[in-house]
mmCIF file with all atom_site columns, C-alpha atoms in Angstrom:
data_model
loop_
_atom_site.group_PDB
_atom_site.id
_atom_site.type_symbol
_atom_site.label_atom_id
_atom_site.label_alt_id
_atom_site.label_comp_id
_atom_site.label_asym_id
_atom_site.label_entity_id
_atom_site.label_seq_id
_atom_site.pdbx_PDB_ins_code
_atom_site.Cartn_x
_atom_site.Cartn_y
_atom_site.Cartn_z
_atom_site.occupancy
_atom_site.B_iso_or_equiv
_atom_site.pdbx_formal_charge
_atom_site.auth_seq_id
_atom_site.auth_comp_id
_atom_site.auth_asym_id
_atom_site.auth_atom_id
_atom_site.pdbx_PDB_model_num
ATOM 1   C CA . UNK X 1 1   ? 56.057 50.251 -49.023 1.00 63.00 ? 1   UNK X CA 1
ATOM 2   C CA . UNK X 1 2   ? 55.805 47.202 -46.029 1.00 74.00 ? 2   UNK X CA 1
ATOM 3   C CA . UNK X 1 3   ? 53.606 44.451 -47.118 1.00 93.00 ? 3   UNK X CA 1
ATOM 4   C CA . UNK X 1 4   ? 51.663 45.613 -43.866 1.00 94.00 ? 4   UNK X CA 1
ATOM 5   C CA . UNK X 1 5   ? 51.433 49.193 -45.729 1.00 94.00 ? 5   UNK X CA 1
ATOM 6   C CA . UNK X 1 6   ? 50.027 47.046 -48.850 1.00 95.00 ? 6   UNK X CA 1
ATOM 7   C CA . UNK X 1 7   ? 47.580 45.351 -47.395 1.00 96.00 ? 7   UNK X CA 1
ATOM 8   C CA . UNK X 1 8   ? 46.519 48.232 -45.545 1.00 96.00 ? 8   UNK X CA 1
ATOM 9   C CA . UNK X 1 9   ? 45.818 50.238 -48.880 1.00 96.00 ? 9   UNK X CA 1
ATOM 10  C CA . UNK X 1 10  ? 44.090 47.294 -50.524 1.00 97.00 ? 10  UNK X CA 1
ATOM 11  C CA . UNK X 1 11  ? 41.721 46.938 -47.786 1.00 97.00 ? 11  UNK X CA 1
ATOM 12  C CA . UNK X 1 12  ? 41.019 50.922 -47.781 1.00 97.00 ? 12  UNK X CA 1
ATOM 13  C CA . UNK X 1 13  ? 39.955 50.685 -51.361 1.00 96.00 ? 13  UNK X CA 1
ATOM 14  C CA . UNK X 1 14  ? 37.466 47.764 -50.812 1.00 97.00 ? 14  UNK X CA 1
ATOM 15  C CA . UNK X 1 15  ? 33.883 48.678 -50.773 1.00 97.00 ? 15  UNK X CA 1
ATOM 16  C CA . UNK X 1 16  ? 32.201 45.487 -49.149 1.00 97.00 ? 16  UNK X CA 1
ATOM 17  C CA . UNK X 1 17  ? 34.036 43.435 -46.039 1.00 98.00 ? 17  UNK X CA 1
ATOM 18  C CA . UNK X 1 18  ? 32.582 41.094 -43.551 1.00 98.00 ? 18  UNK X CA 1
ATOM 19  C CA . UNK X 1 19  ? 32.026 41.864 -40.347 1.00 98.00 ? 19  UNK X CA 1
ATOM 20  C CA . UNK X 1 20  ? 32.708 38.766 -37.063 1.00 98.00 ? 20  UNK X CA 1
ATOM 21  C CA . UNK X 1 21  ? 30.764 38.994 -34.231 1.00 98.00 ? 21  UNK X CA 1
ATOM 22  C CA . UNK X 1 22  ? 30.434 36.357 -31.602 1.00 97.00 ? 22  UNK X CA 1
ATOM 23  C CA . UNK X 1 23  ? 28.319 36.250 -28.380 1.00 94.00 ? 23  UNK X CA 1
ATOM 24  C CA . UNK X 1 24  ? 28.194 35.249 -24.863 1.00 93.00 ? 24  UNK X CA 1
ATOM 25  C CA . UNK X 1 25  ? 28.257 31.488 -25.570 1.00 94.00 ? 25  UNK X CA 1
ATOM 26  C CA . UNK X 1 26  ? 30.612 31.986 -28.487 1.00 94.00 ? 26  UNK X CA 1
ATOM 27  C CA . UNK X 1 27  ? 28.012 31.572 -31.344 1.00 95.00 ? 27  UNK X CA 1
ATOM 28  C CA . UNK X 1 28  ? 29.214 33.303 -34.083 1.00 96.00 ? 28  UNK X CA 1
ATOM 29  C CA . UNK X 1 29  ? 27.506 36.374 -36.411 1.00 97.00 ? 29  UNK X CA 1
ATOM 30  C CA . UNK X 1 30  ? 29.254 37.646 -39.875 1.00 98.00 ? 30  UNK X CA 1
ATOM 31  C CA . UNK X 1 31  ? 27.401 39.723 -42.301 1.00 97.00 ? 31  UNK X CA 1
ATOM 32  C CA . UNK X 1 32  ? 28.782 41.858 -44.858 1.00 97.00 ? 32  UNK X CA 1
ATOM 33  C CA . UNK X 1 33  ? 29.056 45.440 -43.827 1.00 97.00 ? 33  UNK X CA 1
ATOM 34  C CA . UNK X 1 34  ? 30.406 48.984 -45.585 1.00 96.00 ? 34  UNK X CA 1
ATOM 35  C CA . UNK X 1 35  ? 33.692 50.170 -43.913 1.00 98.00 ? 35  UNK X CA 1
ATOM 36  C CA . UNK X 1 36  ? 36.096 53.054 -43.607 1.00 98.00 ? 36  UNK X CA 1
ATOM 37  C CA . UNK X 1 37  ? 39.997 53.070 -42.308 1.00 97.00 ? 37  UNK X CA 1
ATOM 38  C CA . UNK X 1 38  ? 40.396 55.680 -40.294 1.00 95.00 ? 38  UNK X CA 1
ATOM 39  C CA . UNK X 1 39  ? 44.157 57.537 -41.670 1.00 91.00 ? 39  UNK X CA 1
ATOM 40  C CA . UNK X 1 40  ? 46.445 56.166 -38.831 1.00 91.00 ? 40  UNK X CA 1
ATOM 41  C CA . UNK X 1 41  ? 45.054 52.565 -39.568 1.00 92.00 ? 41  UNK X CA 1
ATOM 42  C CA . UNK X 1 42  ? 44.555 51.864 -35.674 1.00 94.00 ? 42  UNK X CA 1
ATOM 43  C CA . UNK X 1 43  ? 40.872 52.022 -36.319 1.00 98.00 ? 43  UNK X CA 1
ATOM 44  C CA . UNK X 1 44  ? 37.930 50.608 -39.063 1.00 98.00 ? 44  UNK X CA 1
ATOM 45  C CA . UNK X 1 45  ? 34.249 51.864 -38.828 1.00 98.00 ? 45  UNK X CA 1
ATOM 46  C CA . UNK X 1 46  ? 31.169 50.758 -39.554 1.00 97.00 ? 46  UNK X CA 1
ATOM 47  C CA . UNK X 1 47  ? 28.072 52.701 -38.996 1.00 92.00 ? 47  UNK X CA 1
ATOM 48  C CA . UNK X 1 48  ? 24.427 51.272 -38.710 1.00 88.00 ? 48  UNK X CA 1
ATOM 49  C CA . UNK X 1 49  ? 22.789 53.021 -41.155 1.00 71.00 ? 49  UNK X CA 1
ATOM 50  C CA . UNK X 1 50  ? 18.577 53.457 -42.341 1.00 58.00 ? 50  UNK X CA 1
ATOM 51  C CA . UNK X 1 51  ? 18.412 50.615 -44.163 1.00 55.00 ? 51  UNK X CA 1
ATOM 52  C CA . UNK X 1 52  ? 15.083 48.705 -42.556 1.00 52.00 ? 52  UNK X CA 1
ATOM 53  C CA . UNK X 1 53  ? 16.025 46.255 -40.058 1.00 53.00 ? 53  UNK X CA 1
ATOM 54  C CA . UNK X 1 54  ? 13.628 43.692 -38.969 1.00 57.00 ? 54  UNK X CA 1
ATOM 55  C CA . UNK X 1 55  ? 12.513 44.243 -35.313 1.00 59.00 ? 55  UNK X CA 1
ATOM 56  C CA . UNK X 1 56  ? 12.867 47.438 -33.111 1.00 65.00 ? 56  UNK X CA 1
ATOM 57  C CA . UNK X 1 57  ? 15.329 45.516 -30.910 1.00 74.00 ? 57  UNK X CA 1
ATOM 58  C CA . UNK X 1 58  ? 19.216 46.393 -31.088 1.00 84.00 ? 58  UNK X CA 1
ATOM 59  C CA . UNK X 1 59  ? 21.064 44.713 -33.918 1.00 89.00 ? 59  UNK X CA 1
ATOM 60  C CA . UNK X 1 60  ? 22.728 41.278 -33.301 1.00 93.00 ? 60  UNK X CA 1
ATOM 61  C CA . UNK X 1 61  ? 26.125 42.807 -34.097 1.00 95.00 ? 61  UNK X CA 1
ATOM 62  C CA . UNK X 1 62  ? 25.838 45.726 -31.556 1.00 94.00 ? 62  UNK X CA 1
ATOM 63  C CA . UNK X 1 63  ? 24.296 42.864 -29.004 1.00 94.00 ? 63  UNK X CA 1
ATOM 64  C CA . UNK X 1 64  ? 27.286 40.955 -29.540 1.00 97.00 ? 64  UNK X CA 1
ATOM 65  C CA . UNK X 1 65  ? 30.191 43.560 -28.914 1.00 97.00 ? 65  UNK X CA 1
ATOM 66  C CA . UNK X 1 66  ? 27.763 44.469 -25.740 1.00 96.00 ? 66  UNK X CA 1
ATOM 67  C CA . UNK X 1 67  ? 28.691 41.260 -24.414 1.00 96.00 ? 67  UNK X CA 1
ATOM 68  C CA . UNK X 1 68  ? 32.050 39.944 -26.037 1.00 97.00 ? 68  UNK X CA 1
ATOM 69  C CA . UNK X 1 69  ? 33.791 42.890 -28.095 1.00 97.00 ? 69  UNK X CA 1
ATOM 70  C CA . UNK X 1 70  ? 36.430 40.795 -29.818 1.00 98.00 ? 70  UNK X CA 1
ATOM 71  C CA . UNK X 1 71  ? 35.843 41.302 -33.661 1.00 98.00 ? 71  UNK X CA 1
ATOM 72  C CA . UNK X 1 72  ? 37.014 40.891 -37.041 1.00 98.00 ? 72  UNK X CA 1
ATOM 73  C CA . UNK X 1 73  ? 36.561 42.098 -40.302 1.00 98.00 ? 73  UNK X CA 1
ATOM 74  C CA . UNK X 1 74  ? 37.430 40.428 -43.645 1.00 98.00 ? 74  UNK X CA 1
ATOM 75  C CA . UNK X 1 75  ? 37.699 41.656 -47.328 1.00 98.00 ? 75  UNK X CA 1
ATOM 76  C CA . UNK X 1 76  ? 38.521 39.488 -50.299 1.00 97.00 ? 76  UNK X CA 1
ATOM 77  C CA . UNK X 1 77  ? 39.295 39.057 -53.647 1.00 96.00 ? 77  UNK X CA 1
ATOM 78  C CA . UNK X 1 78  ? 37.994 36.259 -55.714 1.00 95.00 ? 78  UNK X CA 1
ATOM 79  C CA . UNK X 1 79  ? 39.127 35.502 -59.236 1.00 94.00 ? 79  UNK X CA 1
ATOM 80  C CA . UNK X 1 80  ? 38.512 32.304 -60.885 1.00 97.00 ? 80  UNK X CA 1
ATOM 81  C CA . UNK X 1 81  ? 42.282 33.088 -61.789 1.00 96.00 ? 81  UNK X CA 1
ATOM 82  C CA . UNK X 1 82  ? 43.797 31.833 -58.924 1.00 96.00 ? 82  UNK X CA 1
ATOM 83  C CA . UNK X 1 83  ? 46.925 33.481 -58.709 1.00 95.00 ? 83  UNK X CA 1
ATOM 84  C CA . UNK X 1 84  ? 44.553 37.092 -58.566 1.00 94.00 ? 84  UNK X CA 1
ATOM 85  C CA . UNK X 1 85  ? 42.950 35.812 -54.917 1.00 96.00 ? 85  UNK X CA 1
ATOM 86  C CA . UNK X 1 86  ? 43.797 38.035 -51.901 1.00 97.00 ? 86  UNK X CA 1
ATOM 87  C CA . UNK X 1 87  ? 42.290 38.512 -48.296 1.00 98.00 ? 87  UNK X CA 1
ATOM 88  C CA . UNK X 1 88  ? 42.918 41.125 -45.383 1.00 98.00 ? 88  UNK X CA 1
ATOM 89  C CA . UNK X 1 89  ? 42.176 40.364 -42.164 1.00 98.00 ? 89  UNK X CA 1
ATOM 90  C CA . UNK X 1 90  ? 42.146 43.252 -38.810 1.00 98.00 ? 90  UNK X CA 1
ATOM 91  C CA . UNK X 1 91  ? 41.455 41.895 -35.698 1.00 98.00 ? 91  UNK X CA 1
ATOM 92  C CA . UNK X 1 92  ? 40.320 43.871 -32.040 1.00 98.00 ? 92  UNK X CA 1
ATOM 93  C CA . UNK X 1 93  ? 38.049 45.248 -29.801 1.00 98.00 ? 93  UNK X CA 1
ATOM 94  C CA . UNK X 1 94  ? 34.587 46.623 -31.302 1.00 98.00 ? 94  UNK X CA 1
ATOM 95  C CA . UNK X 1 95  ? 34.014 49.734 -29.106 1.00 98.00 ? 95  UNK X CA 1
ATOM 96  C CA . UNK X 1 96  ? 30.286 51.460 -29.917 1.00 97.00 ? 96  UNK X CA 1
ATOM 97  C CA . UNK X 1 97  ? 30.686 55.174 -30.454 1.00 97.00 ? 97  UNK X CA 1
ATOM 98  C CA . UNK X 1 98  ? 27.192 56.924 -29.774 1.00 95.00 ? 98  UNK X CA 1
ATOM 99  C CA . UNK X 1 99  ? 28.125 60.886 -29.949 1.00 95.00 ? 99  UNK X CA 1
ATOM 100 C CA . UNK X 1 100 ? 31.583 62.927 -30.299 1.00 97.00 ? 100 UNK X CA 1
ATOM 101 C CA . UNK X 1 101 ? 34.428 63.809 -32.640 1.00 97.00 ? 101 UNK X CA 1
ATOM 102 C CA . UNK X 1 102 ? 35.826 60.796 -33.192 1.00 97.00 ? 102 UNK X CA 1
ATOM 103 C CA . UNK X 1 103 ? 31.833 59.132 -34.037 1.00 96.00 ? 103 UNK X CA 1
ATOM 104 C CA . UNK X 1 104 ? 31.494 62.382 -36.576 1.00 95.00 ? 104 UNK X CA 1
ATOM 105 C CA . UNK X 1 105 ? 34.571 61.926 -37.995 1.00 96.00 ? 105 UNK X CA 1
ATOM 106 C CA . UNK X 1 106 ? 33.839 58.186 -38.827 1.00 96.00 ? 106 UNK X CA 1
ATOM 107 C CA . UNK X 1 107 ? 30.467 59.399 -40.297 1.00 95.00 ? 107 UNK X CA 1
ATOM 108 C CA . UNK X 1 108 ? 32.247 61.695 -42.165 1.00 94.00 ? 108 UNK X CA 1
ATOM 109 C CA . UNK X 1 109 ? 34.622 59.014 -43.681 1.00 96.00 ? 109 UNK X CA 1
ATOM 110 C CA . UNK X 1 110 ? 31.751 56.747 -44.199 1.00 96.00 ? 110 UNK X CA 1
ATOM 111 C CA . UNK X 1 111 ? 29.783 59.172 -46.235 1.00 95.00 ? 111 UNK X CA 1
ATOM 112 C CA . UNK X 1 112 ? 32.689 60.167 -48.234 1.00 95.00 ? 112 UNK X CA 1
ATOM 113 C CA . UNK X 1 113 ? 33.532 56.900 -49.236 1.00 96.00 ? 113 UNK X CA 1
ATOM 114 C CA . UNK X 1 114 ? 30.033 55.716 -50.153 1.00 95.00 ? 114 UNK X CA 1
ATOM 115 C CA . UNK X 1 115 ? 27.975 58.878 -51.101 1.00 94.00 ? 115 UNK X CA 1
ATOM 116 C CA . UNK X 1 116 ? 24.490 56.538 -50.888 1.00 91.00 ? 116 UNK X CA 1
ATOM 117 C CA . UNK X 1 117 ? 25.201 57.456 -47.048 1.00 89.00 ? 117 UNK X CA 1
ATOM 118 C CA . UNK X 1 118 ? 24.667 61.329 -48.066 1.00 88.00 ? 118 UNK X CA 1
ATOM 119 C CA . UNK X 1 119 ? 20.988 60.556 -48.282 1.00 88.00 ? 119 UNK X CA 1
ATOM 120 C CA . UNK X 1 120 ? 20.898 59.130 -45.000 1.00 85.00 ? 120 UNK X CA 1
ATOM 121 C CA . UNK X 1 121 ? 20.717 61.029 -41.282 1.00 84.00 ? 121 UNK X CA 1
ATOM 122 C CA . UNK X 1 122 ? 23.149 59.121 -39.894 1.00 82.00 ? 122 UNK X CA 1
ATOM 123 C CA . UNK X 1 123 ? 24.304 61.730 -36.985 1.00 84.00 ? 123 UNK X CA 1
ATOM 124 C CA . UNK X 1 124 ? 22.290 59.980 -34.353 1.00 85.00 ? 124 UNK X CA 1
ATOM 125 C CA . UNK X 1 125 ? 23.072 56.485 -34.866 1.00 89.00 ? 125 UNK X CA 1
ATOM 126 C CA . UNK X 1 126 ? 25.721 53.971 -33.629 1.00 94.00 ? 126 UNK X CA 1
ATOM 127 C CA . UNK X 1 127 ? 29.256 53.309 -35.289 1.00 96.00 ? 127 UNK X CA 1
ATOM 128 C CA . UNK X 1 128 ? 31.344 50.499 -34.290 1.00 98.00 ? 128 UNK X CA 1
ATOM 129 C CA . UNK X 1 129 ? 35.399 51.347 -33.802 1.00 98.00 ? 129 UNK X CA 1
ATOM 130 C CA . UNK X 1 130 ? 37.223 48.478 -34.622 1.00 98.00 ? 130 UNK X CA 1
ATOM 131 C CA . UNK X 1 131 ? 40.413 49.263 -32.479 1.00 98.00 ? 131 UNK X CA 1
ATOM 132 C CA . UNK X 1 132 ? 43.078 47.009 -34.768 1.00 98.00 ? 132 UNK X CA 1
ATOM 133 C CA . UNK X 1 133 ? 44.763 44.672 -32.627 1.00 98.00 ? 133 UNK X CA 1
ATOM 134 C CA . UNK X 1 134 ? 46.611 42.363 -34.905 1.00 98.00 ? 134 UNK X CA 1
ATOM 135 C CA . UNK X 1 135 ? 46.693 42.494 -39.511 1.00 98.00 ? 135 UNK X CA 1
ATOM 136 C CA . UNK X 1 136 ? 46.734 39.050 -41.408 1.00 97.00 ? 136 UNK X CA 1
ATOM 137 C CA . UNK X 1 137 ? 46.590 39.348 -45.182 1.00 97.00 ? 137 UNK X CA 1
ATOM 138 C CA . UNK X 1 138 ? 47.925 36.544 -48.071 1.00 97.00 ? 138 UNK X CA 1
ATOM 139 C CA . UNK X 1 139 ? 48.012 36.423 -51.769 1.00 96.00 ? 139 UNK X CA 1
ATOM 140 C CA . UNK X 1 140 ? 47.767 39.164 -54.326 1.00 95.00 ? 140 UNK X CA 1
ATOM 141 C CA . UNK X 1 141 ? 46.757 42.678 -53.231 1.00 94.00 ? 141 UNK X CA 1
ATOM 142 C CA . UNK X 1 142 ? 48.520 44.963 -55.484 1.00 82.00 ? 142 UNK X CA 1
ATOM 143 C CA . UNK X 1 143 ? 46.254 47.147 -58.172 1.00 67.00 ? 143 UNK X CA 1
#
């Protein structure tokens, strides 16, 4: 297996990442978000879910790929072990999927991976498409 195909399995099994956004002026958003990678690894997705947001307004994070769609994501392992610390990076444009096969089939991934989402009526609501541009990873992501 490539490193690249290492990292790229390590990240799949994460549960929690962050999620970089940055506007207009370059001022800068990251809050941790649930993911899924879609199978060919060109794409990660994140849904907006029911979870009660403050204001009726559009999230900062779908604001932000409105106006500037370059994104990242970030998982990580911490360890006060040092030699057990690990970090994938994916990089790209955040495209904001509203209806079709490829927004079910993220949905789809999503709720598989975290069954809380089977609760949730997520068919009508936004997914971001993190189209991978560039992978950066270090330190220990075996097991």
């Amino acid at each position: 297996m490539s490193d690249k195909d290492t990292a790229a399995a390590w990240l799949a099994r994460q549960r929690i990442a962050r999620l970089a956004t940055a506007d207009l002026r370059l001022a800068p958003h990251v809050i941790p978000v649930c993911f899924a990678l879609s199978s060919n690894r060109g794409s990660l997705y994140v849904t907006i879910d029911q979870k009660p947001k403050r204001s009726g307004r559009l999230l900062k994070r779908i604001r932000n790929l409105m106006e500037n769609p370059q994104a990242a994501v970030v998982a990580d392992r911490y360890d006060e072990d040092w030699s057990q610390l690990g970090w994938v990076m994916v990089r790209g444009r955040g495209d904001i999927l509203e209806r079709g096969a490829e927004h079910a089939g993220a949905q789809m991934l999503l709720t598989w991976k975290y069954p809380q989402y089977q609760d949730m009526r997520l068919d009508h609501l936004p997914v971001i498409a993190l189209r991978i541009q560039r992978w950066s990873w270090w330190g220990r992501l075996e097991g």
